[in-house]
């Protein structure tokens, strides 16, 4: 099994890191990656085995043990302060302290904690860059906004783009930051650049740019400049519907809204795009606005729909926690591993249970929550007592892309990226990672024994050992890329 781990590790280092915002070329060759004594064995049983969390060559076993034990503990802040003082060049020490300070900010709303969080998140990002990796740009953006020092984030982004001008996530986050700073012309240039360099299927830049144009009242441009052909993008359909309604084209607006209506039941539209009295938006769920929530106003002219937690919502969280920043195919792969567990249950080889799955519940929402929150399975998620994902244990957050991938996988509208299996319809191409299921109708329950049942990562490999064959698919960047694949009967 140790040999298997070494093989997986070598493969992981040649692929784009899981959860990492990656620019398309491996930053570290497998032969160049070194660990401090005891580290390789230690990370096998933890989510530090995910490639975006792989320790840097200078990080000791003590750092990593403390990092895992301190997160979320009552003495989290003091512990990470001490860790940074002792190991000032450790990326994990700084990112741990950054998140501890940010937790203080979230609880107390004192901007000084946001500034301290940003200081250490920037340090962690700089350390990552010294090893050729781009990490934490989304959280640098958010912390800089909360700290009121957006120029600090732009400085980091400019440094990255000077070396890697086509880095998708950095261009996108730079655009969003500049927009927040009121620098619309520069922001627009970065939005356009992000759209130019994005991977097919990743719709985040299109969604953000459409919102940017709509907010500026540039409705015609929003329709022309954010068109996606041959890709499912229901939130962008909604934004196009909004632009059309604002242009007085009600029938066309309703046609776009119709594509979004079912999607909105799991992923409500932002309250700011609710048009009071609109007959065309009937049936669309919107996020609960703060004013409506306080007043108790749930009339038809208020936003419709409180916060929703559905199977697709939890699935989107799991996808972003486990594969945020990866290729869309890598995101689909995580989603399909969960869909398989929900519908197939435990796996047996020769009559012996090889993978034990908990998928209890009378509804699909309950089943998905049970699978995703099963202990020691999807280590990137943080769940509440109702088996709903509340956040990621890393710094990933849900996006328009992860929501779309979750909806498509849950409803069987895209194929399993390993075998190309479509529950209904016909696979549109032999490129399974980006194909769709042409002519598909919603199917939430089908599975196949030929489809990968679960992904095999560092923490999983020693525990299961029932893989008949394993393969790397979709450019998923870590050991998660290896599925526990078998032809066994349940």
Short mmCIF file of C-alpha atoms in Angstrom, two decimals, residues 92-265:
data_model
loop_
_atom_site.label_atom_id
_atom_site.label_comp_id
_atom_site.label_asym_id
_atom_site.label_seq_id
_atom_site.Cartn_x
_atom_site.Cartn_y
_atom_site.Cartn_z
CA UNK A 92 0.10 26.34 6.45
CA UNK A 93 0.98 28.23 9.63
CA UNK A 94 0.13 31.54 7.99
CA UNK A 95 -3.06 30.38 6.30
CA UNK A 96 -4.17 28.83 9.60
CA UNK A 97 -3.59 32.12 11.40
CA UNK A 98 -5.32 34.03 8.60
CA UNK A 99 -8.47 31.94 8.94
CA UNK A 100 -8.36 32.19 12.75
CA UNK A 101 -8.28 35.98 12.48
CA UNK A 102 -11.04 35.90 9.88
CA UNK A 103 -13.21 33.83 12.21
CA UNK A 104 -12.69 36.55 14.81
CA UNK A 105 -13.72 39.16 12.24
CA UNK A 106 -16.84 37.20 11.31
CA UNK A 107 -17.86 36.94 14.96
CA UNK A 108 -16.98 40.47 16.11
CA UNK A 109 -17.17 42.53 12.88
CA UNK A 110 -14.02 44.36 13.96
CA UNK A 111 -12.09 45.40 10.85
CA UNK A 112 -8.74 45.05 12.60
CA UNK A 113 -9.17 41.27 12.51
CA UNK A 114 -9.88 41.38 8.77
CA UNK A 115 -6.66 43.35 8.27
CA UNK A 116 -4.67 40.81 10.28
CA UNK A 117 -6.31 37.96 8.35
CA UNK A 118 -5.35 39.60 5.06
CA UNK A 119 -1.76 40.11 6.21
CA UNK A 120 -1.26 36.41 6.82
CA UNK A 121 -3.28 35.24 3.81
CA UNK A 122 -1.04 37.38 1.62
CA UNK A 123 2.02 35.87 3.28
CA UNK A 124 0.68 32.35 2.61
CA UNK A 125 0.01 33.27 -1.03
CA UNK A 126 3.53 34.69 -1.39
CA UNK A 127 5.04 31.50 0.01
CA UNK A 128 2.95 29.45 -2.45
CA UNK A 129 4.22 31.65 -5.29
CA UNK A 130 7.80 31.01 -4.23
CA UNK A 131 7.15 27.34 -5.05
CA UNK A 132 5.46 28.17 -8.35
CA UNK A 133 1.87 27.79 -7.15
CA UNK A 134 -1.04 30.26 -7.27
CA UNK A 135 -3.30 29.85 -4.23
CA UNK A 136 -5.83 31.76 -2.13
CA UNK A 137 -6.73 34.50 -4.63
CA UNK A 138 -10.46 34.30 -3.81
CA UNK A 139 -9.83 34.70 -0.09
CA UNK A 140 -7.27 37.45 -0.60
CA UNK A 141 -9.97 39.31 -2.54
CA UNK A 142 -12.61 38.80 0.15
CA UNK A 143 -10.33 39.66 3.06
CA UNK A 144 -9.07 42.78 1.30
CA UNK A 145 -12.63 43.96 0.78
CA UNK A 146 -13.50 43.31 4.42
CA UNK A 147 -10.31 45.01 5.59
CA UNK A 148 -10.92 48.06 3.42
CA UNK A 149 -7.52 47.68 1.74
CA UNK A 150 -8.31 46.43 -1.77
CA UNK A 151 -5.05 47.74 -3.19
CA UNK A 152 -3.19 45.01 -1.27
CA UNK A 153 -5.06 42.32 -3.19
CA UNK A 154 -4.53 44.07 -6.52
CA UNK A 155 -0.81 44.17 -5.77
CA UNK A 156 -0.72 40.40 -5.38
CA UNK A 157 -2.82 39.84 -8.49
CA UNK A 158 -0.58 42.09 -10.57
CA UNK A 159 2.47 40.20 -9.38
CA UNK A 160 0.93 36.88 -10.44
CA UNK A 161 -0.19 38.21 -13.81
CA UNK A 162 3.20 39.68 -14.58
CA UNK A 163 4.51 36.13 -14.63
CA UNK A 164 1.34 34.31 -15.73
CA UNK A 165 -0.84 36.75 -17.73
CA UNK A 166 -3.35 34.05 -18.72
CA UNK A 167 -4.10 32.89 -15.19
CA UNK A 168 -7.90 32.62 -15.22
CA UNK A 169 -8.79 32.96 -11.56
CA UNK A 170 -6.39 35.82 -10.93
CA UNK A 171 -7.83 37.77 -13.87
CA UNK A 172 -11.35 37.13 -12.61
CA UNK A 173 -10.64 38.06 -9.01
CA UNK A 174 -8.70 41.13 -10.09
CA UNK A 175 -11.72 42.22 -12.15
CA UNK A 176 -14.07 41.77 -9.21
CA UNK A 177 -11.73 43.66 -6.91
CA UNK A 178 -11.25 46.57 -9.31
CA UNK A 179 -15.01 46.77 -9.80
CA UNK A 180 -15.48 47.02 -6.04
CA UNK A 181 -12.91 49.82 -6.03
CA UNK A 182 -14.91 51.76 -8.63
CA UNK A 183 -12.31 51.27 -11.36
CA UNK A 184 -14.79 50.05 -13.93
CA UNK A 185 -12.65 50.44 -17.06
CA UNK A 186 -9.78 48.39 -15.63
CA UNK A 187 -12.24 45.90 -14.19
CA UNK A 188 -13.91 45.41 -17.56
CA UNK A 189 -10.58 44.71 -19.23
CA UNK A 190 -9.86 42.01 -16.66
CA UNK A 191 -13.34 40.49 -17.03
CA UNK A 192 -12.79 40.23 -20.78
CA UNK A 193 -9.37 38.68 -20.28
CA UNK A 194 -10.81 36.09 -17.88
CA UNK A 195 -13.47 35.19 -20.44
CA UNK A 196 -10.82 34.83 -23.14
CA UNK A 197 -8.66 32.42 -21.13
CA UNK A 198 -11.33 30.44 -19.29
CA UNK A 199 -11.86 26.70 -19.71
CA UNK A 200 -15.04 25.63 -21.47
CA UNK A 201 -17.71 24.92 -18.87
CA UNK A 202 -16.43 27.39 -16.31
CA UNK A 203 -19.09 30.11 -16.39
CA UNK A 204 -17.95 32.26 -13.45
CA UNK A 205 -16.37 35.02 -15.55
CA UNK A 206 -19.39 35.21 -17.86
CA UNK A 207 -21.75 35.44 -14.88
CA UNK A 208 -19.68 38.12 -13.17
CA UNK A 209 -19.31 40.15 -16.37
CA UNK A 210 -23.04 39.91 -17.11
CA UNK A 211 -23.80 41.20 -13.61
CA UNK A 212 -21.27 44.00 -14.16
CA UNK A 213 -22.92 45.09 -17.40
CA UNK A 214 -26.46 44.80 -16.06
CA UNK A 215 -25.60 46.86 -12.99
CA UNK A 216 -24.30 49.57 -15.34
CA UNK A 217 -27.55 49.46 -17.32
CA UNK A 218 -25.74 48.09 -20.39
CA UNK A 219 -28.39 45.49 -21.14
CA UNK A 220 -27.75 45.02 -24.85
CA UNK A 221 -24.06 44.45 -24.20
CA UNK A 222 -24.86 41.92 -21.49
CA UNK A 223 -26.85 39.93 -24.03
CA UNK A 224 -24.21 40.11 -26.75
CA UNK A 225 -21.00 39.72 -24.74
CA UNK A 226 -21.89 36.85 -22.41
CA UNK A 227 -23.43 34.34 -24.80
CA UNK A 228 -22.43 30.72 -24.24
CA UNK A 229 -23.08 28.24 -27.03
CA UNK A 230 -23.40 24.52 -26.29
CA UNK A 231 -22.95 24.93 -22.52
CA UNK A 232 -25.52 24.71 -19.76
CA UNK A 233 -25.53 28.03 -17.89
CA UNK A 234 -28.94 28.56 -16.31
CA UNK A 235 -27.92 31.48 -14.10
CA UNK A 236 -26.69 33.34 -17.18
CA UNK A 237 -30.02 32.51 -18.86
CA UNK A 238 -31.67 34.27 -15.91
CA UNK A 239 -29.42 37.31 -16.25
CA UNK A 240 -30.22 37.47 -19.95
CA UNK A 241 -33.91 37.28 -19.08
CA UNK A 242 -33.48 40.19 -16.69
CA UNK A 243 -31.71 42.25 -19.38
CA UNK A 244 -34.42 41.43 -21.90
CA UNK A 245 -37.19 42.42 -19.50
CA UNK A 246 -35.43 45.71 -18.81
CA UNK A 247 -35.33 46.28 -22.58
CA UNK A 248 -39.09 45.72 -22.77
CA UNK A 249 -38.84 42.33 -24.47
CA UNK A 250 -41.15 40.40 -22.16
CA UNK A 251 -41.77 37.29 -24.24
CA UNK A 252 -38.06 36.76 -24.86
CA UNK A 253 -37.34 37.41 -21.21
CA UNK A 254 -39.84 34.78 -20.12
CA UNK A 255 -38.23 32.23 -22.44
CA UNK A 256 -34.87 32.81 -20.75
CA UNK A 257 -36.39 32.79 -17.27
CA UNK A 258 -38.08 29.46 -17.99
CA UNK A 259 -34.69 27.77 -18.35
CA UNK A 260 -33.74 29.01 -14.88
CA UNK A 261 -36.94 28.36 -12.93
CA UNK A 262 -36.26 24.77 -11.84
CA UNK A 263 -32.59 25.57 -11.18
CA UNK A 264 -33.63 28.43 -8.88
CA UNK A 265 -35.36 26.08 -6.45
#
